[in-house]
mmCIF file of C-alpha atoms and ligand atoms in Angstrom:
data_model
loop_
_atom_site.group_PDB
_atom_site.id
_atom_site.type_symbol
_atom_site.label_atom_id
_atom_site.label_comp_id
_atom_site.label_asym_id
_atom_site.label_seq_id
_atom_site.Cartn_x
_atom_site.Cartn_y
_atom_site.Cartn_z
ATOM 1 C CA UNK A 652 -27.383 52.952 -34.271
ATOM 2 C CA UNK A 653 -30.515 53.186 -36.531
ATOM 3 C CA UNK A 654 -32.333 49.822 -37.104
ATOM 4 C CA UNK A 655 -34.361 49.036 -40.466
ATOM 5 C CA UNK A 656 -37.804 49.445 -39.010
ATOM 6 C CA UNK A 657 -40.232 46.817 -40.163
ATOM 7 C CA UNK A 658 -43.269 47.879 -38.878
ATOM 8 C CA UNK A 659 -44.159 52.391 -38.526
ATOM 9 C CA UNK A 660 -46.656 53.374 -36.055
ATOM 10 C CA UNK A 661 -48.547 56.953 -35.200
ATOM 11 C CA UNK A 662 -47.200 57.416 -31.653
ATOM 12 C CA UNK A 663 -49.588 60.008 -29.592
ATOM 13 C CA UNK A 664 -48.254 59.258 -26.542
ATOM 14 C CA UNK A 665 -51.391 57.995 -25.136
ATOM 15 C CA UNK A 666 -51.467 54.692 -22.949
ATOM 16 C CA UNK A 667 -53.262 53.083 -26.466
ATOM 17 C CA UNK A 668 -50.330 54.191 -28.896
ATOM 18 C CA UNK A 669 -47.958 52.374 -26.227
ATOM 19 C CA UNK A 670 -49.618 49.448 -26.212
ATOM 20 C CA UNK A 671 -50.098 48.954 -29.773
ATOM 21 C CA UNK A 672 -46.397 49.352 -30.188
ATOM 22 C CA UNK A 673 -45.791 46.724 -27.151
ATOM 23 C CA UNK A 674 -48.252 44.154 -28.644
ATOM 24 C CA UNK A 675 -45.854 44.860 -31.861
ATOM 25 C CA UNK A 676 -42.510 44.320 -30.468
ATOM 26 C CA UNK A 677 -43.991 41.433 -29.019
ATOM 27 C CA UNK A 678 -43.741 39.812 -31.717
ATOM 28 C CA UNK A 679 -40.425 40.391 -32.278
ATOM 29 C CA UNK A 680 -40.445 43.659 -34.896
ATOM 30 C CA UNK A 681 -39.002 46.584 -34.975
ATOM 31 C CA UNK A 682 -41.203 49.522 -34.783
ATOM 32 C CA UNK A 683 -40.190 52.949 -35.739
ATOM 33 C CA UNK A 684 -42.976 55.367 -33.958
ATOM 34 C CA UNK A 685 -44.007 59.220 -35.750
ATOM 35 C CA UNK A 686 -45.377 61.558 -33.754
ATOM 36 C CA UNK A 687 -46.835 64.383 -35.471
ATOM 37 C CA UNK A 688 -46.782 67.948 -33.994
ATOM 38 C CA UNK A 689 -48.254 71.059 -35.031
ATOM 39 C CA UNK A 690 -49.808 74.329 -33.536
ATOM 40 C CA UNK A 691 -52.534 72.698 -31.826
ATOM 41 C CA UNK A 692 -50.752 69.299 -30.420
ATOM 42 C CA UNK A 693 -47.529 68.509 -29.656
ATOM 43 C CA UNK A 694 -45.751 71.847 -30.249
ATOM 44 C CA UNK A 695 -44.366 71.697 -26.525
ATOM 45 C CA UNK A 696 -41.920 69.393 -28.201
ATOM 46 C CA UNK A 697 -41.419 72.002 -30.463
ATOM 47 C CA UNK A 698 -37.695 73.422 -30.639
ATOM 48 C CA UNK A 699 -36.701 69.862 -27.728
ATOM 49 C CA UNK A 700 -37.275 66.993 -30.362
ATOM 50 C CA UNK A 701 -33.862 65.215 -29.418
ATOM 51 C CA UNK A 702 -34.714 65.832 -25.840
ATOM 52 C CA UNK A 703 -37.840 64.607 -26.025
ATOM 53 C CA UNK A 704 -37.043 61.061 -28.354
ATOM 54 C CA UNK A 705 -34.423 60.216 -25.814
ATOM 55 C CA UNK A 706 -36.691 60.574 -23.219
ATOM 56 C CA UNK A 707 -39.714 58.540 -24.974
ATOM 57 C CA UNK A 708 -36.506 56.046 -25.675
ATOM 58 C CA UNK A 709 -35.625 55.917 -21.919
ATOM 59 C CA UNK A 710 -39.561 55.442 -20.338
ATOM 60 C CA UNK A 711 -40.698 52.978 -23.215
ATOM 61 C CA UNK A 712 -38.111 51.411 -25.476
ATOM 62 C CA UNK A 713 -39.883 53.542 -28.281
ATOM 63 C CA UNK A 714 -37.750 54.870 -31.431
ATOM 64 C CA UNK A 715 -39.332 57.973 -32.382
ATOM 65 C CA UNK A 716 -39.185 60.623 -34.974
ATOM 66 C CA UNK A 717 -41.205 63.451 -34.915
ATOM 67 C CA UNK A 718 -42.576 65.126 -37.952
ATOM 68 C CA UNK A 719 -43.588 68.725 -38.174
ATOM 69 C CA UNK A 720 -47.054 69.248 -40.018
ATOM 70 C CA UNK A 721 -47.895 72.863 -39.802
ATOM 71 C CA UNK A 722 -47.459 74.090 -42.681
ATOM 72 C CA UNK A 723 -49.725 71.515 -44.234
ATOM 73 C CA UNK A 724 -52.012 71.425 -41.514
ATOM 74 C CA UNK A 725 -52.857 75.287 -40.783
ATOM 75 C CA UNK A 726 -53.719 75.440 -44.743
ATOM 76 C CA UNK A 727 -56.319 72.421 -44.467
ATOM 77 C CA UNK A 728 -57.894 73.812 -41.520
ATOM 78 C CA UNK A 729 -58.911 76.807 -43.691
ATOM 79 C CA UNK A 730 -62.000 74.754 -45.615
ATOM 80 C CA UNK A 731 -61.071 70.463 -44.267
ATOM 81 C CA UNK A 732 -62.535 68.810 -47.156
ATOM 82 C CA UNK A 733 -64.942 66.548 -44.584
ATOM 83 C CA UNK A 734 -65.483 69.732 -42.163
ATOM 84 C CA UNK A 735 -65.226 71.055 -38.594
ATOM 85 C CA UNK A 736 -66.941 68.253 -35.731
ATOM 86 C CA UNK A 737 -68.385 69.704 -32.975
ATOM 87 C CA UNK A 738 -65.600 72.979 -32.248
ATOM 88 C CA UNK A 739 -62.689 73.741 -35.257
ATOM 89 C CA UNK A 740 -61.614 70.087 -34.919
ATOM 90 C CA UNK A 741 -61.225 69.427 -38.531
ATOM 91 C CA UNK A 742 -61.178 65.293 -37.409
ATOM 92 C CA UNK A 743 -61.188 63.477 -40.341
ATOM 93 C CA UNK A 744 -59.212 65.674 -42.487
ATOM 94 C CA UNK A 745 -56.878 65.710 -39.619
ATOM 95 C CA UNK A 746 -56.503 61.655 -39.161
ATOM 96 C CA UNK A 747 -56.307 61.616 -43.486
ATOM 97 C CA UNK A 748 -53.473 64.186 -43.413
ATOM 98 C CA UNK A 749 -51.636 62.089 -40.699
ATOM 99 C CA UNK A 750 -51.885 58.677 -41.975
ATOM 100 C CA UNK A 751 -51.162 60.483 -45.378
ATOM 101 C CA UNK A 752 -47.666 61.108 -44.358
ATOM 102 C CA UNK A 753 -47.575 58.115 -42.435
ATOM 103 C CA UNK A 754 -48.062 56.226 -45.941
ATOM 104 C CA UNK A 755 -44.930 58.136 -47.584
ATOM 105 C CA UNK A 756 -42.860 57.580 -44.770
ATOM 106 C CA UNK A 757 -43.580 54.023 -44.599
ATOM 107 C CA UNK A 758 -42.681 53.966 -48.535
ATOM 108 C CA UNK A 759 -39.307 55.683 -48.056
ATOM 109 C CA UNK A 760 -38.488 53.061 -45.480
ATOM 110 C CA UNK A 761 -39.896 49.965 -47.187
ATOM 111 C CA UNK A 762 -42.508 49.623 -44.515
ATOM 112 C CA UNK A 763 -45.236 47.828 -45.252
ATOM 113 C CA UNK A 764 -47.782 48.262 -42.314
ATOM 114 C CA UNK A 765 -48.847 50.946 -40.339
ATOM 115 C CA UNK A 766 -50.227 50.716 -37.021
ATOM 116 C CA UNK A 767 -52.297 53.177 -34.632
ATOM 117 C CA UNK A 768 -53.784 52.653 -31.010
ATOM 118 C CA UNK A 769 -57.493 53.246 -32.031
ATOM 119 C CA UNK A 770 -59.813 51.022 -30.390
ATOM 120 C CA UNK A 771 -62.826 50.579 -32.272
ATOM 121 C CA UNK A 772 -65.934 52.279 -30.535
ATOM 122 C CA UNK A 773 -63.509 54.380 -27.797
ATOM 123 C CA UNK A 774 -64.598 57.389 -29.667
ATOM 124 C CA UNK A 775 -67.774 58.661 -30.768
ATOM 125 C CA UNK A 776 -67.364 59.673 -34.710
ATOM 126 C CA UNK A 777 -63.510 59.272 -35.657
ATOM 127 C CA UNK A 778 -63.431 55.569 -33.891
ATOM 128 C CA UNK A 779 -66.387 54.205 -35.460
ATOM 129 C CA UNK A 780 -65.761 50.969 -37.289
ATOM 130 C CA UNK A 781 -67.528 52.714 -40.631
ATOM 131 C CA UNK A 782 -65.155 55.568 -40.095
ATOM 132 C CA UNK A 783 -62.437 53.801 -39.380
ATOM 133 C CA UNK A 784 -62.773 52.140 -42.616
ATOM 134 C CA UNK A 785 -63.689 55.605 -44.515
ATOM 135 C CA UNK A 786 -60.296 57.409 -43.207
ATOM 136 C CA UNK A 787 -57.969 54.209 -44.691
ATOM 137 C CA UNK A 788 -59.361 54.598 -48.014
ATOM 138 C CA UNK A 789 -59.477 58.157 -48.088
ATOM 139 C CA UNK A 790 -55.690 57.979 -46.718
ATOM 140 C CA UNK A 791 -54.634 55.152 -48.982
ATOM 141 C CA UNK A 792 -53.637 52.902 -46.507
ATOM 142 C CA UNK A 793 -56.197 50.048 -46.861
ATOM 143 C CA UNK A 794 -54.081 46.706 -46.008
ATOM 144 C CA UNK A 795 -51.411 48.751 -44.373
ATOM 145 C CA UNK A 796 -53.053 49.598 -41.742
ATOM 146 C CA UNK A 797 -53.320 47.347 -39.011
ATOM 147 C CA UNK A 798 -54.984 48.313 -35.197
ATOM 148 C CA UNK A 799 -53.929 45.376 -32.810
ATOM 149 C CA UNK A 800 -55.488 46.489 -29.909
ATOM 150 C CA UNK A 801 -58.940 45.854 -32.007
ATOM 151 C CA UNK A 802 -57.400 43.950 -34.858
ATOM 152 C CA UNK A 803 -59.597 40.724 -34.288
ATOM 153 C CA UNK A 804 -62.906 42.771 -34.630
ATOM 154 C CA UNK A 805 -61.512 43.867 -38.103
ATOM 155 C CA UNK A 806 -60.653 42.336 -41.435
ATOM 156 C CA UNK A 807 -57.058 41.177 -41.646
ATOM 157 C CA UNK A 808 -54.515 43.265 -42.691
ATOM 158 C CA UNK A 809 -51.275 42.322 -45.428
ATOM 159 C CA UNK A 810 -49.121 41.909 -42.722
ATOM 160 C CA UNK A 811 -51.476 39.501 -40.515
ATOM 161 C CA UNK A 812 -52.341 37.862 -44.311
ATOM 162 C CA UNK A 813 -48.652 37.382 -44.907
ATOM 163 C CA UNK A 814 -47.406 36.001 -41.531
ATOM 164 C CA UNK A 815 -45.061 38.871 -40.627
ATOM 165 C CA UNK A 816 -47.871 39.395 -37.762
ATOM 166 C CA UNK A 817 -49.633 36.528 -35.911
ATOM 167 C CA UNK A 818 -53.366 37.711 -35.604
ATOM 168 C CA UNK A 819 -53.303 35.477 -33.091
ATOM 169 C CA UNK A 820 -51.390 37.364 -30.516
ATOM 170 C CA UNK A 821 -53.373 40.660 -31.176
ATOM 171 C CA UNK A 822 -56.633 42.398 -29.221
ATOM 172 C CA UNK A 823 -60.782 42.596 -29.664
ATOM 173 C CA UNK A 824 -60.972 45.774 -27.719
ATOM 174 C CA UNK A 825 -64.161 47.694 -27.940
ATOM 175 C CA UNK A 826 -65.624 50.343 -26.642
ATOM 176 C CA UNK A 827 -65.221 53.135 -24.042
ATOM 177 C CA UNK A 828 -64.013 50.996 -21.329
ATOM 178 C CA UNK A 829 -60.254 51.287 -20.053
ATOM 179 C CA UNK A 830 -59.923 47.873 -17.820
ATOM 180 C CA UNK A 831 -58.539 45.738 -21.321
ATOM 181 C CA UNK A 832 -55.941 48.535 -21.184
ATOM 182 C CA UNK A 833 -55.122 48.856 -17.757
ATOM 183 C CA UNK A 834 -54.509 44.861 -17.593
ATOM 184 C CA UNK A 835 -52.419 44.905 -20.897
ATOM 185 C CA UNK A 836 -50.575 47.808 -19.568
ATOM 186 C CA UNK A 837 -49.660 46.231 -15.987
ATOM 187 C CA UNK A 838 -48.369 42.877 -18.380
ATOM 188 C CA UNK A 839 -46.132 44.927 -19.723
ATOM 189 C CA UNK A 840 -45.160 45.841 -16.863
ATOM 190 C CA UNK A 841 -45.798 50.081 -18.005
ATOM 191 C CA UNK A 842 -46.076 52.507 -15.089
ATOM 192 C CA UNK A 843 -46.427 56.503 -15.156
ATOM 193 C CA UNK A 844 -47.850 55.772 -18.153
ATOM 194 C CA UNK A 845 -50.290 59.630 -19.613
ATOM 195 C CA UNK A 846 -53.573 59.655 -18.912
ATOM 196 C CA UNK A 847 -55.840 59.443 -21.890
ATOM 197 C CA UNK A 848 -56.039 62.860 -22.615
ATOM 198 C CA UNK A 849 -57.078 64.680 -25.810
ATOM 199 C CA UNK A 850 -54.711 66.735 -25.987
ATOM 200 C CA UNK A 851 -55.743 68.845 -28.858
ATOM 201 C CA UNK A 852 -56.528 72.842 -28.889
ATOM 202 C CA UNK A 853 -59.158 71.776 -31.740
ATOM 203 C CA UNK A 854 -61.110 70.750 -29.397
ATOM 204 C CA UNK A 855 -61.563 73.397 -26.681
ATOM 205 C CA UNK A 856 -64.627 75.437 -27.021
ATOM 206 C CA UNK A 857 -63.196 78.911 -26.767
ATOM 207 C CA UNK A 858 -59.426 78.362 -28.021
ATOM 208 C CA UNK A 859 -60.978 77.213 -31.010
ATOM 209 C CA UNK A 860 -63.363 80.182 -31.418
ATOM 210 C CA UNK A 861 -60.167 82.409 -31.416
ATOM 211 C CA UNK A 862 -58.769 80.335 -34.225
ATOM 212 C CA UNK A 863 -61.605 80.242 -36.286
ATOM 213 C CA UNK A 864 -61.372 84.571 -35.913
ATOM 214 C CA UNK A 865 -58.568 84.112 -37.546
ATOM 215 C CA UNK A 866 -59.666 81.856 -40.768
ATOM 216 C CA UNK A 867 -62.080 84.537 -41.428
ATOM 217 C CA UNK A 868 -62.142 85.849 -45.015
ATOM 218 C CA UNK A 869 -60.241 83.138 -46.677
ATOM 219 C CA UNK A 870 -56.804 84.382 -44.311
ATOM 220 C CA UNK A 871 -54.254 81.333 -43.261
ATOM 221 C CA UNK A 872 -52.758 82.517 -40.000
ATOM 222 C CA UNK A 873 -49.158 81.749 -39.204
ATOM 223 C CA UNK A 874 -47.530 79.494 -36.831
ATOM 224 C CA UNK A 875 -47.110 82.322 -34.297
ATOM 225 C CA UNK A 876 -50.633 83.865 -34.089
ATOM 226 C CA UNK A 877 -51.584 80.479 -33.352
ATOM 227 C CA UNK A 878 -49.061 80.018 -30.551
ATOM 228 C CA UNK A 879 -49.824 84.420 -29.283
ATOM 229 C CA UNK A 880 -53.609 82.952 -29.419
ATOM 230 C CA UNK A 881 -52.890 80.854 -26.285
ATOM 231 C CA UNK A 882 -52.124 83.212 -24.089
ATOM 232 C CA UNK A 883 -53.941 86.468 -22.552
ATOM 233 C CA UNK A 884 -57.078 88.075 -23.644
ATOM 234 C CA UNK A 885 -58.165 88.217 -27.524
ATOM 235 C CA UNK A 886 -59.320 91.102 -29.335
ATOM 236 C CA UNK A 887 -60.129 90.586 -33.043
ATOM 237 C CA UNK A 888 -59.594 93.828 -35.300
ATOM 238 C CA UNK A 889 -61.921 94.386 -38.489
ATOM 239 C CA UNK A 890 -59.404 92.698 -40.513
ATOM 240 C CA UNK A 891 -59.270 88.528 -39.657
ATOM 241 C CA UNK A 892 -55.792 89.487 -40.327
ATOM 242 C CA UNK A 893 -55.271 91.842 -37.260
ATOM 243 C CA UNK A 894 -55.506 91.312 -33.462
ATOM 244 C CA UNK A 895 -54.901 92.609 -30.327
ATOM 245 C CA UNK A 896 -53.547 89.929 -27.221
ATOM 246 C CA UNK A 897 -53.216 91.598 -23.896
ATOM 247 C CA UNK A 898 -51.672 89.773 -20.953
ATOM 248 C CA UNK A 899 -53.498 88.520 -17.937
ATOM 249 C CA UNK A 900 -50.582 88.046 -15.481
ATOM 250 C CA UNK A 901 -46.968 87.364 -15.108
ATOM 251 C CA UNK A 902 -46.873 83.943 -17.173
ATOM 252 C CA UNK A 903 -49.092 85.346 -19.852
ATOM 253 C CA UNK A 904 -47.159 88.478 -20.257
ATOM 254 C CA UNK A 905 -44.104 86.136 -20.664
ATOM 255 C CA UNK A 906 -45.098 83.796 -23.186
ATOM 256 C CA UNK A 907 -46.459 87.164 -24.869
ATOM 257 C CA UNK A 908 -42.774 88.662 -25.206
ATOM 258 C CA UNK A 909 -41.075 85.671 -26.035
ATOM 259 C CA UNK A 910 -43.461 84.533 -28.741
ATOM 260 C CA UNK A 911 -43.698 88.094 -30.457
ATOM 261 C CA UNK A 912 -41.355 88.188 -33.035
ATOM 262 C CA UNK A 913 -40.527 91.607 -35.485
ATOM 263 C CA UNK A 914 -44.112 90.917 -37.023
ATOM 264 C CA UNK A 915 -45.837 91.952 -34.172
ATOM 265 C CA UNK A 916 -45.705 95.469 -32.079
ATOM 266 C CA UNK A 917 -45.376 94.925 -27.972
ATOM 267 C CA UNK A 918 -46.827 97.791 -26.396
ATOM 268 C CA UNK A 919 -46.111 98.191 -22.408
ATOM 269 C CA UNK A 920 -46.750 101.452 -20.069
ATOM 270 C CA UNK A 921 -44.309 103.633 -20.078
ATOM 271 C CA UNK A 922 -43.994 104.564 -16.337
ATOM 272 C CA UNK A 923 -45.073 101.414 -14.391
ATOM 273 C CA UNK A 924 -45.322 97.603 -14.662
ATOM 274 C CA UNK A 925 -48.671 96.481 -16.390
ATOM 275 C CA UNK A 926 -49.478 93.770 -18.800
ATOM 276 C CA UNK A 927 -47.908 93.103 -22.418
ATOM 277 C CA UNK A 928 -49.631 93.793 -25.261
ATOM 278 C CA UNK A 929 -49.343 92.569 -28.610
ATOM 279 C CA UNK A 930 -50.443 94.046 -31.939
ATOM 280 C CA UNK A 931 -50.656 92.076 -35.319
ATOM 281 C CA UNK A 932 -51.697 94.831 -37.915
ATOM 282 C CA UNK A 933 -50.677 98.294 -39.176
ATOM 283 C CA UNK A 934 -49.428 101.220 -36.882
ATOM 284 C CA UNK A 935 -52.863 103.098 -37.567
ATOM 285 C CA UNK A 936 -53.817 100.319 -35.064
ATOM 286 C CA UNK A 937 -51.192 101.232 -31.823
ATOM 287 C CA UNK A 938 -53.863 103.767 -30.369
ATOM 288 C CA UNK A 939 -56.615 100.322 -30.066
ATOM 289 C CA UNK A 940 -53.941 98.270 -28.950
ATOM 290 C CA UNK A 941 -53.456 101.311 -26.213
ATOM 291 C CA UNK A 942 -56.949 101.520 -24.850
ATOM 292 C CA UNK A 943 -57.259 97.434 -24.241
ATOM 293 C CA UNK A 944 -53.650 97.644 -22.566
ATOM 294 C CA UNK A 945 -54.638 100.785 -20.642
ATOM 295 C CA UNK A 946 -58.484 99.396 -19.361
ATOM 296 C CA UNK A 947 -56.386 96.102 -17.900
ATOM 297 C CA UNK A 948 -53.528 98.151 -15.979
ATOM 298 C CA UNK A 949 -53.200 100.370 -12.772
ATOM 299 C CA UNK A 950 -53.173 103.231 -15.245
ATOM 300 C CA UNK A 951 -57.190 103.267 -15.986
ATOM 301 C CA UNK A 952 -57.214 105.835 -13.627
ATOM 302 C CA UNK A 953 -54.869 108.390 -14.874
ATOM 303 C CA UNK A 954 -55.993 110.851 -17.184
ATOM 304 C CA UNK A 955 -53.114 110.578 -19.909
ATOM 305 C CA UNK A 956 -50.737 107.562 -20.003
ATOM 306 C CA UNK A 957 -48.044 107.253 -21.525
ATOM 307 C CA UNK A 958 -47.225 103.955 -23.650
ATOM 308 C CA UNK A 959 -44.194 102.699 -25.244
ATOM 309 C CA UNK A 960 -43.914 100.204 -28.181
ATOM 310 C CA UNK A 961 -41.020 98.397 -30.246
ATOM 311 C CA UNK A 962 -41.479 96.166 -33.228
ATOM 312 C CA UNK A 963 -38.366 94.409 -34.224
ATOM 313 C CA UNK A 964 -35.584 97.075 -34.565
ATOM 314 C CA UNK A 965 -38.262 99.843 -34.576
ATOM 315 C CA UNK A 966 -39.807 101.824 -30.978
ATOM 316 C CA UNK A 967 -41.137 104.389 -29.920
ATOM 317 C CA UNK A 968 -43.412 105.744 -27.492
ATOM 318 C CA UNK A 969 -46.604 108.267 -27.242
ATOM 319 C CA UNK A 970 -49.280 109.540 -25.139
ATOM 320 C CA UNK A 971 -53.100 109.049 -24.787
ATOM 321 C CA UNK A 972 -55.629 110.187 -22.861
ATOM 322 C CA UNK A 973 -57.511 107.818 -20.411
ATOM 323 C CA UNK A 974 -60.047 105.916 -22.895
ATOM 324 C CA UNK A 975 -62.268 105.158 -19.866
ATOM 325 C CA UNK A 976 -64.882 102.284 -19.325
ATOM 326 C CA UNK A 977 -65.465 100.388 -22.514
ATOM 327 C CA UNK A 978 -68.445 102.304 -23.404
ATOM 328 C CA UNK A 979 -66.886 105.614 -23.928
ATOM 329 C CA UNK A 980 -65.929 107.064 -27.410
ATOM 330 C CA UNK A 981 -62.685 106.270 -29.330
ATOM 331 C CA UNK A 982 -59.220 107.338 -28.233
ATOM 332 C CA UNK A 983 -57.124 110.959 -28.555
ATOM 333 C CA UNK A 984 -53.947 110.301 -29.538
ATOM 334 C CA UNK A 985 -51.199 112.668 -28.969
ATOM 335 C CA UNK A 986 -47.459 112.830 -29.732
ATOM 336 C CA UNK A 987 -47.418 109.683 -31.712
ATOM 337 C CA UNK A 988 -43.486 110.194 -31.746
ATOM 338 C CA UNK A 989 -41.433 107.399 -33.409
HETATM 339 S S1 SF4 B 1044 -59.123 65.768 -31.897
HETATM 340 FE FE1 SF4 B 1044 -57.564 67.069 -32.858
HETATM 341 S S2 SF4 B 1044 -55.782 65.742 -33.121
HETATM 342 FE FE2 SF4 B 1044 -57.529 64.413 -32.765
HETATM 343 S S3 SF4 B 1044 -58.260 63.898 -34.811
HETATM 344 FE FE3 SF4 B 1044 -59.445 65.647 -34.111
HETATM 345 S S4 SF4 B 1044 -58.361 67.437 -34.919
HETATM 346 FE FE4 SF4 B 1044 -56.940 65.672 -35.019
#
């Protein structure tokens, strides 16, 4: 049966999202939790949604929806109107676009508050009490948006103002520290509870290096090149628009094939096992795609290998000679036969 929420919160899974909601129900209200996924945070829930509420239901008590944001988000991260922190991590923009949607589904309901698990000081730009402040007006949700694992450090919100929550019966958490938490979490009695990971591809060094290849020129990958970009070994063409992904071992060369869709051309050896390669970009581009899956397979020491492709509904296969060590010169491509 589905319940009139009176309260919506931003559910990241984290032991501080849980809590916020417990402090909530505490009092009596019903939350209704969003969790918002897209290519570079919750897309393992991605295509298991049901699955993956029910089981949320089960552990915590939590009614969940989950809201898809990629579309929106993978256009922001092209030029995030407050910039890129310390990697791609488009932070602010990111928590605006989140609590933007949070706002408008909160409307749709008749919601009037909002609440998150941020803990003022537990983070060292986006959880700063002037930022904190910045991101609500920018998002629109000044009043709405209530914190009650730090709500007595802050000014009160509607809801507090109004009586529907007792200020009273909410939290002065600062800083870095995880003991407040631990305490509140063994009152309500929470166990297996996540660790409090960051969870977010934005942030990794490297990953986000690969993603920022792709944003070059004023290009907006897809949904798929981001999910291809997790797996294997990267090779940029001269186009941000064009890549080559070869596969580092079994698990790789499986995500590889079942990501791939009839956008992309998989090219394998033709006469032995060796790792999947993908190509995004025109046919004039099979021969590169080639040499990088030739110079990470058995085959580097053949003299000619032969290599066969499909693309959707399309295949084919051809032969080229041994490209050799890195160094050498460019490819000769023979019976390119489709
Ligand atoms: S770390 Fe990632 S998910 Fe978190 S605010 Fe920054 S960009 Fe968004």
């Amino acid at each position: 049966m589905n319940i009139k929420p009176e309260i919506l919160a931003l559910f990241s899974q984290g032991l501080d999202s849980i809590l916020a909601i417990k402090i909530i129900q505490r009092q009596n209200l019903k939350v209704k939790a969003l969790k918002f996924i897209t290519p570079f945070f919750g897309s393992e829930i991605k295509g298991r949604e049901a699955e993956y509420c029910r089981k949320i239901k089960g552990s915590y008590e939590i009614d969940l929806e989950i809201i898809d944001l990629t579309d929106d988000y993978l256009k922001m991260l092209a030029a995030p109107e407050y910039g890129y922190g310390k990697n791609f991590n488009p932070c602010l923009d990111c928590k605006i676009i989140m609590l933007t949607r949070a706002r408008l589904r909160a409307a749709e309901l008749n919601v009037n508050t909002i609440i998150t698990g941020e803990v003022i000081g537990q983070r060292p730009f986006s959880q700063r009490r002037d930022t904190m402040r910045r991101i609500e007006k920018l998002s629109q949700t000044e009043g709405l948006l209530l914190r009650p694992l730090s709500a007595k450090l802050l000014p009160p919100t509607n809801a507090e103002e109004s009586g529907l929550i007792d200020r009273e019966k909410l939290f002065d958490f600062s800083g870095r520290g995880r003991k407040p938490q631990m305490a509140l979490a063994e009152e309500f009695n929470l166990k297996n509870y996540p660790t409090p990971a960051g969870g977010c591809l934005l942030t990794d060094p490297g990953f986000g290096q690969r993603v920022k290849t792709l944003y070059e020129n004023g290009r907006i990958p897809t949904a798929t090149d981001i999910e291809l970009l997790k797996f294997g070994r990267f090779y940029p063409l001269t186009s941000a628009d064009e890549f080559i992904i070869t596969g580092r071992h079994r698990l790789d060369n499986q995500a590889l094939l079942n990501i791939a869709d009839s956008r992309y051309y998989i090219l394998q050896l033709a006469e032995m096992a060796g790792p999947v390669t993908v190509l995004k970009g025109p046919e004039s581009k099979l021969p590169d795609a080639a040499v990088k899956l030739i110079r990470h397979s058995k085959a580097k020491t053949l003299p000619e290998v032969r290599i066969k492709w499909r693309k959707g509904k399309e295949n084919g296969n051809f032969t080229i000679k041994n490209p050799g060590p890195a160094h050498q010169s460019a490819p000769n491509l023979k019976n390119h036969d489709n």
